[in-house]
Amino acid sequence: MPTFYLDDSEIPFTDGETILEAAMSAGRYIPHLCWRPELEPHSSCRLCTVTINGRPFSSCTQPALKGQKVECDTPALLAMRRAVIQMLFVEGNHHCPCCEKSGACKLQATAYLLGMQDSHFHHRFPVRMRDLSHEGVSLDRDRCIRCEICVRASRALDGKNVFAIHGRGIESNLAVNSPSGLLKGSAISPDDAAVRLCPTGALIAKGRGFESPIGLRAYDREPLSSIELREYQARRAVHD
Amino acid sequence: MLSRVAAPLETATHPEALRRVVIEPVSRVEGHGKVTLLLDDEGHVRQARLHIAEFRGFETFIQGRPYREVPVLVQRLCGICPVSHHLAAAKAIDVLVGARTLTPTAEKLRRLLHLGQTLQSHALHFFHLASPDLLFGYDSDVASRNIIGVIQAHPTIALQGVKLRKYGQEVIRILSGKRVHGVLAIPGGVNRSLSRDDGESLKKDIDQVVAWSQGAVKTARDLYLADLEKNAAFGSFRSNFVSLIARDGSLELYDGGLRARDHLGHEVFDHLNCDRYLRHIHEEVKSWSYMKFPFIVALGSDEGWYRVGPLARLNNADRIRTPLAESERAVFARLGEGGPVHATMAYHEARMIEMLYAAEAIRELLDDPDCYGSDLVIRGERAFEGVGVVEAPRGTLIHHYEVDETDAIVRANLIVATTNNNNAMNTAVREVAARDLDGRELTEGLLNHIEVAIRAYDPCLSCATHALGAMALDVSLEDASGLLVDRLVRDSDGRVARPGAP
């Protein structure tokens, strides 16, 4: 099996695998937010950035190549990832203390993983429309990081096409495919993958908030990285 | 009139001609406040006010949030009694989801959490905040009039205080996951049960906690009786009292009806359904404070203000359900000589009797099989308006929410314990100013008398400020040397004035 080098580790890969997939298979976690193994890669959050010959690449889209030397956990890349997650926090309105997703939020868990101690940047405090109109699902755009997992999951896994991104740059936002533009009247359902896979508290199934006690929430007892590595490897075992 | 000197000293006729003395910040209380005294040339006090210098706006910024978040969000009002806000909000939200009667497990675990909160908060106040004044004297050396001084001079008392608080915090941690700002209550119930292991671990120390609490009652009583005449008169005045009360008239901290008694102990209302509080309690806004002034509607704003908290609860309770606390209550009640106890300094003994009640009640609940049950949540018919009332350590705490059909909060009203005591604290400040400070040369020790009176109410000033709209503001512009260049004042009615301008 061909291999490449991730920092000092020799990582085997199969033809067509990305650097991120091969690393996950080998038990090396590269932080990411917009990547999901069941969805096409998106390469938008940039957290999984690595450098090859000094040039940055998103490891979720970059194919692994034999003998390649990939830098992943350098001080510069760790600092870049921390800055990226800090910018995600200040760009929206993320109030972890009262968020239903707290403790099970991938954005929050990634921030802990990357050692984020503060926001560093000035908060933007954007004013965005909250959508509580649906009886089973709530959408809080303040918490959306535009990873488009819901957009892709709704289309590819739920077969519904409920979400899209509208606008450009920092003003881009999540749009809902319904006559009124509200979740009420859309095809969304609380059990949809689009809701379940949201890495933040932007999309939440109503009525289940805070049911998991502190200490027993998803990331309270085990770090995000080991949970995702285990799940990915189990998934690979099934598919292989 | 309920108070002899209340009205004359609230607002001086010609404040511009008076000397201003400021106590800022008021120390050893929760939150930030200040006292201003205006004195004439002879040193006579002409105006005395307790101001709340900080500003919070929870009632407004929770608007639009889904109701599920509210019990978790509003507890951030406070770092000392978040459990009280968590539970008051949860009770209001229970109404919204049609869960007016919880499962026995859910109700008892919430009660247990609340008792842990009462225990730790009362221990914190008596041992850490109030005991330096009581043990060393109001005028004693300021350098040692603090918790460090207590640790050095009375290590046994100080250590008991620390351990009592720690025990209460441990009850909270086990049930809510964190010592501060945890989560137990969810709409219609709780999110966990008490494990047998955790129950056994809490049982190990509870007998000691009860014994220490008994000792704390004795300490508070001995300190009060050591100078009965002075303590009975210090910052003392007559007032009405409001609290929750159990169906059988006994002391109740978590759930019950509202009882109001006047200064003679006669009932104004009794077993009032908490949903109807708004018909009986209104709030007055004054331009010089961010804290509102609640009053009993039937008695009017001048005569209807009242006190809440340990003193009010013990005055209003016909008895206490647990035996040790009940026997202490009976002794305490004799101070009133047939009527309510009105002395401000009697708050301390009342608080310690409640701490003893909390310890005894925790011991009972730890042996209750319901606390280890698994039936945690109940739901019923949806509603769009809910009121939740608990007795926070500092007094009656009212949370009131209205939601729309999307579950979003559209209106919130919080009347916090310290707000309920606003007029009482101001009256105590004026009493002490008139009695102890009037015409005398002011010293740090004398000014501390004012703080001692405020501290007796264990105010939580950060919880208590909710006024929104035209905030009263006083803006001064100074040059680099500190010279006043300009000043603008806006009162709570939105009127802007430049003091001194024609």
XYZ file of C-alpha atoms in Angstrom, chain B residues 6 18 73 78 87 90 99 113 129 180 197 199-200 218 235 253 264 292 294 303 311 323 338 381 401 411 451 472 493:
29
model
C -38.554 57.283 55.519
C -25.432 70.101 50.595
C -30.267 31.621 30.240
C -26.415 35.661 39.261
C -36.075 26.968 39.204
C -38.481 26.348 35.091
C -46.925 20.387 33.608
C -31.387 21.354 44.529
C -19.976 38.529 54.460
C -22.460 27.211 39.418
C -23.852 6.354 45.042
C -27.067 9.846 47.646
C -24.809 7.802 49.922
C -26.758 29.687 68.400
C -31.733 50.168 61.281
C -39.142 27.728 49.833
C -48.970 44.073 62.999
C -37.754 49.322 40.952
C -42.516 47.004 44.500
C -47.742 52.123 52.827
C -37.167 37.550 58.355
C -38.245 19.641 64.270
C -46.724 38.580 69.974
C -51.857 21.002 27.624
C -43.210 34.852 30.785
C -42.741 39.376 27.297
C -23.294 48.946 55.084
C -31.446 57.386 34.028
C -38.752 59.966 32.232
